[in-house]
Amino acid sequence: MSSSVISNFPINKKWPARHPERLQLYSLPTPNGVKVSIMLEETGLPYEPHLVNFETNDQMSPEFLSLNPNNKIPAIIDPQGPGNKPLALFESGAILLYLADKTGLCIPTDAAERYECIQWLMFQMGGIGPMFGQLGFFNKFAGKAYEDKRPRDRYVAESKRLLGVVNERLADRKWIMGDTYTIADIATFPWIRNLIGFYEAGDLVGINDFPHVQRALAEFVGRPAVQRGLLIPGRG
């Protein structure tokens, strides 16, 4: 693959590709960011990670906005996309689905099970991510100083409800889709890990009341590809 393929993208001016033949990842090791780095580690696809540093507002730079006008990580460029043409994508759920289809890994081949897996991916994108993120804001960041705790408690209650849904799903299954590890797990467990770790909300949501979640989370974090992906891109 010619280096000119990647160099045609404006983002290459700020984050030059040393290996333009590889998939390019623009990210940060947040729950959404590590979904993609974990998936890439699980599949073994060759890729080159680039750190998008929020402390210097990299996500607001013209170069990054040329790839994702919504100024959120992660984003990718695959120089060998469909039809062997370069493909740029943002939104972590869309990227997970693309990588699963590209490799045939971490997604069921049966049509009905495939849609069920996508259903649980959407459940994470529409519920777990936004709700846990709001709880993190009100528990650890600027919202912590708010005297009125009703907003925080609203997100605590919803986070508990969502954890209950996942806990019930895992009561008789190893993973969200059963015995098979999929993008539904890769999407969900980084957020649960972040909720009880970085956001320091484990006691608030009563994480000990969700033993099946805890069991699956421990198994998820123990996977070598997950351990690697949680640190990519390195913060320097």
XYZ file of N, CA and C in Angstrom:
708
model
N 0.853 -1.194 0.000
C 0.000 0.000 0.000
C 0.883 1.235 0.000
N 0.674 2.101 -0.934
C 1.486 3.307 -1.059
C 1.262 4.249 0.112
N 2.349 4.894 0.557
C 2.229 5.853 1.656
C 1.354 7.031 1.284
N 1.175 7.276 -0.032
C 0.363 8.411 -0.455
C -1.096 8.246 -0.056
N -1.541 7.012 0.170
C -2.933 6.782 0.561
C -3.223 7.458 1.888
N -2.387 7.237 2.891
C -2.567 7.867 4.189
C -2.225 9.349 4.137
N -1.206 9.700 3.375
C -0.790 11.098 3.327
C -1.852 12.002 2.714
N -2.808 11.416 2.006
C -3.902 12.200 1.442
C -4.879 12.698 2.504
N -4.830 12.096 3.685
C -5.727 12.508 4.767
C -5.078 13.644 5.561
N -5.778 14.758 5.805
C -5.193 15.885 6.543
C -4.659 15.519 7.916
N -5.249 14.491 8.557
C -4.815 14.122 9.900
C -3.361 13.661 9.918
N -2.865 13.198 8.752
C -1.484 12.720 8.666
C -0.474 13.848 8.892
N -0.896 15.101 8.713
C 0.012 16.226 8.929
C 0.357 16.388 10.405
N -0.582 16.089 11.275
C -0.353 16.208 12.719
C 0.165 14.910 13.325
N -0.304 13.791 12.793
C 0.122 12.469 13.267
C 0.665 11.682 12.079
N 1.896 11.940 11.659
C 2.450 11.251 10.482
C 2.505 9.739 10.688
N 2.142 9.016 9.678
C 2.168 7.553 9.736
C 3.577 7.050 9.445
N 4.153 6.324 10.374
C 5.445 5.669 10.137
C 5.262 4.370 9.383
N 4.067 3.785 9.522
C 3.741 2.525 8.840
C 2.416 2.717 8.102
N 2.441 3.419 6.999
C 1.188 3.780 6.318
C 0.412 2.601 5.762
N 1.064 1.440 5.683
C 0.354 0.257 5.189
C -0.554 -0.347 6.271
N -0.361 0.086 7.518
C -1.139 -0.457 8.630
C -2.378 0.396 8.909
N -3.332 -0.210 9.587
C -4.487 0.533 10.063
C -4.010 1.590 11.057
N -4.506 2.799 10.939
C -4.112 3.910 11.804
C -5.195 4.144 12.857
N -4.778 4.158 14.131
C -5.692 4.376 15.255
C -5.365 5.702 15.918
N -6.361 6.544 16.088
C -6.219 7.843 16.746
C -7.094 7.788 17.995
N -6.440 7.795 19.170
C -7.215 7.434 20.346
C -6.550 7.908 21.631
N -7.120 7.478 22.730
C -6.675 7.769 24.084
C -7.181 6.604 24.929
N -6.426 6.147 25.944
C -6.880 4.983 26.713
C -8.000 5.300 27.706
N -9.147 5.689 27.171
C -10.387 5.856 27.927
C -11.262 4.632 27.662
N -12.408 4.494 28.338
C -13.247 3.323 28.060
C -13.640 3.187 26.590
N -13.977 4.276 25.940
C -14.309 4.187 24.520
C -13.078 3.918 23.675
N -11.972 4.546 24.022
C -10.750 4.373 23.252
C -10.226 2.952 23.293
N -10.208 2.354 24.485
C -9.605 1.026 24.598
C -10.471 -0.071 23.995
N -11.735 0.216 23.751
C -12.535 -0.780 23.023
C -11.822 -1.171 21.728
N -11.348 -0.170 21.006
C -10.761 -0.429 19.689
C -9.358 -1.006 19.817
N -8.543 -0.494 20.727
C -7.200 -1.064 20.885
C -7.276 -2.511 21.363
N -8.230 -2.824 22.241
C -8.406 -4.211 22.678
C -8.830 -5.082 21.494
N -9.775 -4.599 20.716
C -10.229 -5.372 19.546
C -9.081 -5.613 18.573
N -8.268 -4.602 18.356
C -7.128 -4.762 17.452
C -6.134 -5.773 18.008
N -5.922 -5.741 19.315
C -5.020 -6.727 19.930
C -5.619 -8.135 19.860
N -6.910 -8.245 20.046
C -7.564 -9.557 19.986
C -7.498 -10.148 18.577
N -7.637 -9.313 17.567
C -7.676 -9.821 16.195
C -6.295 -10.014 15.592
N -5.302 -9.307 16.121
C -3.958 -9.396 15.559
C -3.746 -8.574 14.307
N -4.684 -7.711 13.969
C -4.488 -6.834 12.809
C -3.313 -5.891 13.055
N -2.431 -5.711 12.079
C -1.351 -4.738 12.254
C -1.909 -3.314 12.256
N -1.486 -2.522 13.223
C -1.994 -1.157 13.316
C -0.945 -0.251 13.943
N -1.144 1.031 13.757
C -0.250 2.043 14.311
C -1.074 2.999 15.164
N -0.805 3.055 16.486
C -1.591 3.937 17.348
C -1.004 5.342 17.434
N -1.898 6.324 17.537
C -1.511 7.718 17.719
C -2.289 8.279 18.910
N -1.592 8.913 19.823
C -2.219 9.485 21.013
C -2.868 10.821 20.679
N -4.157 10.930 20.969
C -4.888 12.194 20.852
C -4.973 12.763 22.263
N -4.163 13.753 22.542
C -3.990 14.255 23.904
C -5.043 15.310 24.220
N -5.950 15.000 25.142
C -6.990 15.954 25.516
C -6.421 17.141 26.298
N -5.300 16.926 26.975
C -4.715 18.009 27.770
C -4.244 19.158 26.894
N -3.927 18.867 25.654
C -3.531 19.915 24.705
C -4.601 20.133 23.634
N -5.812 19.622 23.898
C -6.964 19.809 23.006
C -6.706 19.304 21.588
N -5.959 18.212 21.490
C -5.719 17.623 20.171
C -7.026 17.308 19.447
N -8.045 16.936 20.215
C -9.313 16.532 19.600
C -10.036 17.693 18.925
N -9.613 18.917 19.237
C -10.220 20.094 18.621
C -9.392 20.650 17.469
N -8.288 19.989 17.167
C -7.425 20.472 16.092
C -8.095 20.264 14.740
N -7.795 21.128 13.769
C -8.385 20.949 12.430
C -8.081 19.577 11.834
N -6.890 19.070 12.136
C -6.504 17.776 11.573
C -7.404 16.657 12.114
N -7.638 16.670 13.443
C -8.500 15.618 13.985
C -9.944 15.804 13.543
N -10.408 17.044 13.522
C -11.779 17.309 13.099
C -12.021 16.918 11.644
N -10.965 16.876 10.853
C -11.123 16.431 9.468
C -11.483 14.951 9.405
N -11.129 14.213 10.461
C -11.442 12.788 10.517
C -12.735 12.539 11.285
N -12.916 13.260 12.388
C -14.146 13.155 13.166
C -14.661 14.544 13.526
N -15.643 15.056 12.808
C -16.173 16.386 13.097
C -16.842 16.477 14.456
N -17.096 15.344 15.093
C -17.690 15.319 16.438
C -16.632 15.390 17.536
N -15.384 15.541 17.184
C -14.235 15.719 18.089
C -14.174 14.709 19.247
N -14.486 13.460 18.956
C -14.397 12.397 19.959
C -13.473 11.293 19.468
N -12.777 10.661 20.428
C -11.994 9.464 20.097
C -12.862 8.251 20.385
N -12.530 7.120 19.758
C -11.459 6.856 18.809
C -11.911 7.094 17.369
N -10.919 7.116 16.492
C -11.166 7.148 15.056
C -10.078 6.323 14.384
N -10.366 5.829 13.207
C -9.385 5.018 12.482
C -9.357 5.401 11.013
N -8.248 5.068 10.380
C -8.176 4.985 8.918
C -7.627 3.603 8.583
N -8.377 2.860 7.801
C -7.890 1.571 7.313
C -7.490 1.762 5.856
N -6.190 1.721 5.548
C -5.762 1.915 4.158
C -6.228 0.792 3.241
N -6.604 -0.332 3.840
C -7.084 -1.472 3.056
C -8.520 -1.786 3.455
N -9.379 -0.821 3.244
C -10.782 -0.978 3.556
C -11.523 -1.773 2.490
N -12.850 -1.725 2.493
C -13.630 -2.470 1.493
C -13.223 -2.096 0.073
N -13.087 -3.099 -0.767
C -12.649 -2.863 -2.136
C -11.208 -2.412 -2.221
N -10.446 -2.677 -1.154
C -9.041 -2.262 -1.058
C -8.872 -0.742 -1.179
N -9.917 -0.020 -0.762
C -9.866 1.439 -0.745
C -9.801 1.919 0.700
N -9.145 3.032 0.966
C -9.037 3.512 2.343
C -10.396 3.875 2.921
N -10.582 3.552 4.199
C -11.832 3.844 4.888
C -11.520 4.556 6.201
N -12.132 5.698 6.429
C -12.027 6.432 7.690
C -13.326 6.245 8.463
N -13.198 5.961 9.765
C -14.374 5.737 10.601
C -14.182 6.369 11.972
N -15.287 6.893 12.523
C -15.313 7.245 13.942
C -16.521 6.567 14.577
N -16.674 6.724 15.893
C -17.643 6.041 16.749
C -17.157 4.622 17.058
N -16.899 4.390 18.352
C -16.290 3.125 18.764
C -17.136 1.913 18.399
N -18.459 2.017 18.517
C -19.300 0.877 18.175
C -19.231 0.534 16.707
N -19.235 1.546 15.858
C -19.128 1.319 14.416
C -17.781 0.694 14.069
N -16.727 1.154 14.747
C -15.392 0.615 14.475
C -15.311 -0.843 14.914
N -15.868 -1.170 16.085
C -15.871 -2.563 16.533
C -16.578 -3.456 15.533
N -17.719 -3.021 15.054
C -18.480 -3.817 14.094
C -17.708 -3.973 12.790
N -17.073 -2.915 12.345
C -16.275 -2.984 11.118
C -15.120 -3.972 11.268
N -14.393 -3.881 12.383
C -13.247 -4.765 12.584
C -13.685 -6.222 12.726
N -14.835 -6.432 13.369
C -15.361 -7.794 13.482
C -15.699 -8.360 12.107
N -16.331 -7.553 11.271
C -16.676 -8.014 9.926
C -15.430 -8.196 9.057
N -14.459 -7.332 9.251
C -13.229 -7.411 8.443
C -12.464 -8.702 8.717
N -12.444 -9.104 9.993
C -11.647 -10.267 10.392
C -12.460 -11.540 10.562
N -13.767 -11.392 10.721
C -14.586 -12.557 11.033
C -14.439 -13.023 12.461
N -13.925 -12.163 13.326
C -13.679 -12.512 14.725
C -14.573 -11.701 15.660
N -14.879 -12.303 16.801
C -15.597 -11.625 17.896
C -17.013 -11.210 17.519
N -17.610 -11.907 16.579
C -19.008 -11.693 16.233
C -19.558 -13.009 15.702
N -20.779 -13.387 16.079
C -21.337 -14.655 15.603
C -21.509 -14.670 14.086
N -21.389 -15.842 13.506
C -21.610 -15.990 12.070
C -23.083 -16.259 11.752
N -23.799 -16.863 12.695
C -25.230 -17.077 12.511
C -25.937 -15.726 12.454
N -26.824 -15.546 11.494
C -27.445 -14.243 11.262
C -28.234 -13.753 12.477
N -29.039 -14.625 13.082
C -29.840 -14.205 14.225
C -28.950 -13.835 15.413
N -27.931 -14.647 15.667
C -27.023 -14.363 16.777
C -26.206 -13.105 16.519
N -25.894 -12.856 15.261
C -25.168 -11.642 14.912
C -25.974 -10.404 15.312
N -27.252 -10.407 14.967
C -28.078 -9.248 15.314
C -28.274 -9.145 16.829
N -28.321 -10.267 17.507
C -28.418 -10.236 18.963
C -27.161 -9.608 19.569
N -26.015 -9.942 19.001
C -24.755 -9.357 19.454
C -24.757 -7.842 19.207
N -25.209 -7.425 18.033
C -25.285 -5.997 17.722
C -26.254 -5.301 18.680
N -27.320 -5.997 19.037
C -28.272 -5.471 20.018
C -27.578 -5.109 21.327
N -26.728 -5.994 21.817
C -26.023 -5.738 23.076
C -24.939 -4.675 22.908
N -24.374 -4.586 21.724
C -23.443 -3.491 21.441
C -24.177 -2.152 21.531
N -25.368 -2.075 20.947
C -26.161 -0.847 21.009
C -26.600 -0.537 22.443
N -26.870 -1.574 23.216
C -27.218 -1.406 24.631
C -26.092 -0.691 25.371
N -24.871 -1.082 25.087
C -23.738 -0.394 25.726
C -23.623 1.043 25.234
N -23.729 1.228 23.932
C -23.546 2.555 23.362
C -24.612 3.538 23.835
N -25.850 3.063 23.926
C -26.945 3.954 24.273
C -27.226 4.071 25.754
N -26.790 3.089 26.539
C -27.099 3.081 27.962
C -25.892 3.157 28.866
N -25.099 2.100 28.859
C -23.991 2.004 29.805
C -23.003 3.149 29.653
N -22.579 3.441 28.432
C -21.593 4.504 28.240
C -22.070 5.858 28.719
N -23.206 6.345 28.213
C -23.688 7.664 28.643
C -24.003 7.740 30.141
N -24.635 6.710 30.695
C -25.025 6.767 32.104
C -23.813 6.691 33.033
N -22.887 5.771 32.742
C -21.701 5.667 33.586
C -20.853 6.930 33.480
N -20.808 7.510 32.281
C -20.051 8.749 32.102
C -20.627 9.885 32.920
N -21.947 10.010 32.955
C -22.574 11.058 33.766
C -22.336 10.815 35.256
N -22.431 9.567 35.677
C -22.158 9.256 37.074
C -20.721 9.624 37.432
N -19.795 9.331 36.530
C -18.406 9.704 36.771
C -18.236 11.201 36.937
N -18.941 11.993 36.127
C -18.872 13.458 36.237
C -19.359 13.928 37.598
N -20.517 13.422 38.030
C -21.110 13.895 39.274
C -20.443 13.309 40.511
N -19.729 12.213 40.366
C -19.077 11.605 41.532
C -17.629 12.015 41.689
N -16.919 12.222 40.569
C -15.474 12.448 40.677
C -15.023 13.807 40.171
N -15.710 14.365 39.193
C -15.206 15.580 38.560
C -15.982 16.808 39.018
N -16.247 17.726 38.120
C -16.814 19.019 38.512
C -18.126 18.880 39.275
N -18.919 17.894 38.930
C -20.200 17.723 39.597
C -20.088 17.344 41.062
N -18.922 16.926 41.478
C -18.723 16.497 42.862
C -19.008 17.619 43.851
N -18.765 18.857 43.425
C -18.952 19.999 44.314
C -20.405 20.453 44.403
N -21.292 19.874 43.582
C -22.689 20.306 43.603
C -23.343 19.897 44.922
N -23.951 20.853 45.573
C -24.618 20.553 46.839
C -25.829 19.653 46.630
N -26.541 19.882 45.549
C -27.712 19.085 45.218
C -27.254 17.743 44.646
N -27.518 16.658 45.371
C -27.053 15.337 44.951
C -28.083 14.579 44.118
N -29.191 15.224 43.799
C -30.208 14.529 43.010
C -29.707 14.123 41.623
N -28.948 14.964 40.907
C -28.423 14.494 39.616
C -27.535 13.271 39.758
N -26.622 13.295 40.728
C -25.754 12.136 40.938
C -26.577 10.902 41.257
N -27.558 11.057 42.152
C -28.351 9.903 42.578
C -29.203 9.347 41.434
N -29.604 10.220 40.522
C -30.347 9.757 39.356
C -29.489 8.804 38.520
N -28.231 9.179 38.313
C -27.347 8.336 37.511
C -26.872 7.110 38.280
N -26.798 7.213 39.607
C -26.510 6.029 40.410
C -27.614 4.993 40.222
N -28.855 5.442 40.317
C -29.986 4.515 40.194
C -30.028 3.870 38.809
N -29.787 4.667 37.770
C -29.822 4.114 36.422
C -28.644 3.177 36.177
N -27.482 3.511 36.732
C -26.313 2.641 36.585
C -26.545 1.312 37.281
N -27.164 1.346 38.446
C -27.504 0.096 39.144
C -28.452 -0.750 38.288
N -29.427 -0.096 37.695
C -30.384 -0.830 36.867
C -29.688 -1.504 35.693
N -28.793 -0.770 35.038
C -28.072 -1.324 33.895
C -27.158 -2.475 34.319
N -26.491 -2.318 35.452
C -25.658 -3.405 35.954
C -26.511 -4.639 36.259
N -27.719 -4.407 36.735
C -28.617 -5.520 36.997
C -28.991 -6.264 35.725
N -29.189 -5.527 34.642
C -29.496 -6.151 33.353
C -28.334 -7.042 32.907
N -27.113 -6.507 33.012
C -25.936 -7.277 32.600
C -25.735 -8.474 33.529
N -25.935 -8.274 34.827
C -25.756 -9.354 35.797
C -26.713 -10.510 35.515
N -27.954 -10.180 35.219
C -28.939 -11.220 34.905
C -28.564 -11.940 33.613
N -28.087 -11.193 32.629
C -27.682 -11.794 31.360
C -26.546 -12.796 31.568
N -25.639 -12.471 32.489
C -24.456 -13.296 32.722
C -24.689 -14.413 33.744
N -25.887 -14.499 34.289
C -26.148 -15.474 35.357
C -25.931 -16.907 34.883
N -26.234 -17.177 33.623
C -26.065 -18.542 33.100
C -25.228 -18.556 31.837
N -24.382 -17.529 31.685
C -23.523 -17.436 30.507
C -22.121 -17.007 30.928
N -21.130 -17.486 30.204
C -19.756 -17.046 30.461
C -19.567 -15.605 30.012
N -20.086 -15.317 28.812
C -19.988 -13.977 28.238
C -21.378 -13.504 27.848
N -21.491 -12.286 27.388
C -22.797 -11.724 27.075
C -23.534 -12.549 26.031
N -22.780 -13.105 25.073
C -23.403 -13.920 24.031
C -23.298 -15.416 24.302
N -22.890 -15.788 25.488
C -22.782 -17.209 25.810
C -21.343 -17.626 26.012
N -20.955 -18.739 25.367
C -19.582 -19.219 25.508
C -18.599 -18.420 24.656
N -19.114 -17.662 23.706
C -18.265 -16.967 22.739
C -18.052 -15.516 23.151
N -16.812 -15.128 23.190
C -16.393 -13.754 23.506
C -16.575 -12.884 22.269
N -17.262 -11.753 22.422
C -17.618 -10.944 21.256
C -17.387 -9.458 21.503
N -17.699 -8.678 20.466
C -17.595 -7.225 20.579
C -18.560 -6.666 21.625
N -19.608 -7.405 21.972
C -20.496 -6.950 23.052
C -19.733 -6.879 24.372
N -18.872 -7.847 24.618
C -18.039 -7.844 25.827
C -16.974 -6.758 25.748
N -16.355 -6.633 24.586
C -15.287 -5.649 24.413
C -15.825 -4.235 24.591
N -17.086 -4.016 24.224
C -17.702 -2.706 24.398
C -18.088 -2.442 25.848
N -18.555 -3.461 26.547
C -19.174 -3.285 27.862
C -18.187 -3.233 29.017
N -17.252 -4.164 29.055
C -16.458 -4.313 30.268
C -15.459 -3.184 30.531
N -14.914 -2.500 29.523
C -14.077 -1.342 29.862
C -14.837 -0.263 30.631
N -16.126 -0.112 30.340
C -16.933 0.877 31.058
C -17.210 0.444 32.492
N -17.472 -0.835 32.695
C -17.698 -1.318 34.062
C -16.413 -1.200 34.868
N -15.303 -1.547 34.250
C -14.004 -1.399 34.921
C -13.759 0.054 35.310
N -14.074 0.970 34.418
C -13.851 2.386 34.685
C -14.783 2.909 35.780
N -16.017 2.408 35.802
C -16.987 2.852 36.790
C -16.510 2.568 38.203
N -16.002 1.367 38.427
C -15.619 0.989 39.785
C -14.163 1.323 40.094
N -13.380 1.625 39.053
C -11.986 1.988 39.246
C -11.784 3.480 39.181
N -11.590 3.997 37.984
C -11.276 5.408 37.791
C -12.356 6.335 38.347
N -13.626 5.992 38.148
C -14.709 6.842 38.641
C -14.991 6.661 40.133
N -14.403 5.620 40.738
C -14.501 5.387 42.186
C -15.952 5.280 42.649
N -16.781 4.630 41.836
C -18.212 4.553 42.132
C -18.677 3.144 42.476
N -17.742 2.257 42.775
C -18.115 0.881 43.069
C -19.047 0.764 44.259
N -18.733 1.465 45.345
C -19.596 1.417 46.527
C -20.941 2.082 46.258
N -20.917 3.176 45.513
C -22.163 3.894 45.211
C -23.165 2.998 44.495
N -22.684 2.217 43.542
C -23.602 1.373 42.766
C -23.781 -0.007 43.386
N -23.076 -0.282 44.491
C -23.194 -1.583 45.136
C -22.705 -2.709 44.251
N -21.475 -2.573 43.770
C -20.955 -3.537 42.797
C -20.955 -4.965 43.338
N -20.854 -5.130 44.653
C -20.856 -6.480 45.233
C -22.199 -7.179 45.092
N -23.232 -6.404 44.714
C -24.544 -7.006 44.489
C -24.658 -7.640 43.104
N -23.576 -7.552 42.330
C -23.601 -8.044 40.950
C -22.458 -9.045 40.743
N -22.573 -10.232 41.355
C -21.459 -11.191 41.318
C -21.128 -11.709 39.926
N -22.118 -11.856 39.074
C -21.851 -12.362 37.725
C -21.093 -11.328 36.898
N -21.402 -10.053 37.109
C -20.645 -8.977 36.462
C -19.205 -9.002 36.932
N -18.999 -9.141 38.233
C -17.644 -9.158 38.778
C -16.846 -10.337 38.243
N -17.479 -11.489 38.156
C -16.796 -12.681 37.643
C -16.354 -12.490 36.205
N -17.264 -12.008 35.363
C -16.925 -11.826 33.952
C -15.916 -10.701 33.764
N -16.030 -9.641 34.551
C -15.067 -8.543 34.463
C -13.659 -9.033 34.790
N -13.520 -9.848 35.824
C -12.199 -10.377 36.196
C -11.624 -11.224 35.064
N -12.471 -12.016 34.422
C -11.994 -12.846 33.316
C -11.604 -11.981 32.122
N -12.389 -10.941 31.877
C -12.093 -10.013 30.789
C -10.738 -9.350 31.011
N -10.532 -8.786 32.176
C -9.297 -8.057 32.468
C -8.092 -8.996 32.452
N -8.322 -10.281 32.705
C -7.224 -11.239 32.698
C -6.752 -11.658 31.315
N -7.473 -11.296 30.281
C -7.068 -11.671 28.933
C -5.822 -10.882 28.520
N -4.796 -11.533 27.971
C -3.576 -10.814 27.573
C -3.833 -9.672 26.595
N -4.706 -9.881 25.626
C -4.987 -8.816 24.654
C -5.636 -7.619 25.333
N -6.474 -7.871 26.325
C -7.102 -6.775 27.069
C -6.050 -6.017 27.866
N -5.167 -6.742 28.518
C -4.117 -6.088 29.308
C -3.255 -5.185 28.435
N -2.963 -5.635 27.219
C -2.182 -4.789 26.305
C -3.009 -3.600 25.822
N -4.241 -3.883 25.407
C -5.068 -2.846 24.822
C -5.424 -1.736 25.790
N -5.507 -2.042 27.069
C -5.841 -1.018 28.077
C -4.775 0.065 28.174
N -3.583 -0.196 27.662
C -2.470 0.766 27.757
C -2.160 1.452 26.426
N -3.028 1.248 25.429
C -2.753 1.764 24.079
C -3.826 2.774 23.672
N -3.398 3.918 23.140
C -2.023 4.405 22.961
C -1.379 4.791 24.290
N -0.087 4.605 24.408
C 0.620 5.025 25.610
C 0.553 6.538 25.788
N 0.443 6.954 27.014
C 0.325 8.389 27.307
C 1.676 9.098 27.291
N 2.752 8.337 27.069
C 4.070 8.951 26.969
C 4.761 9.070 28.292
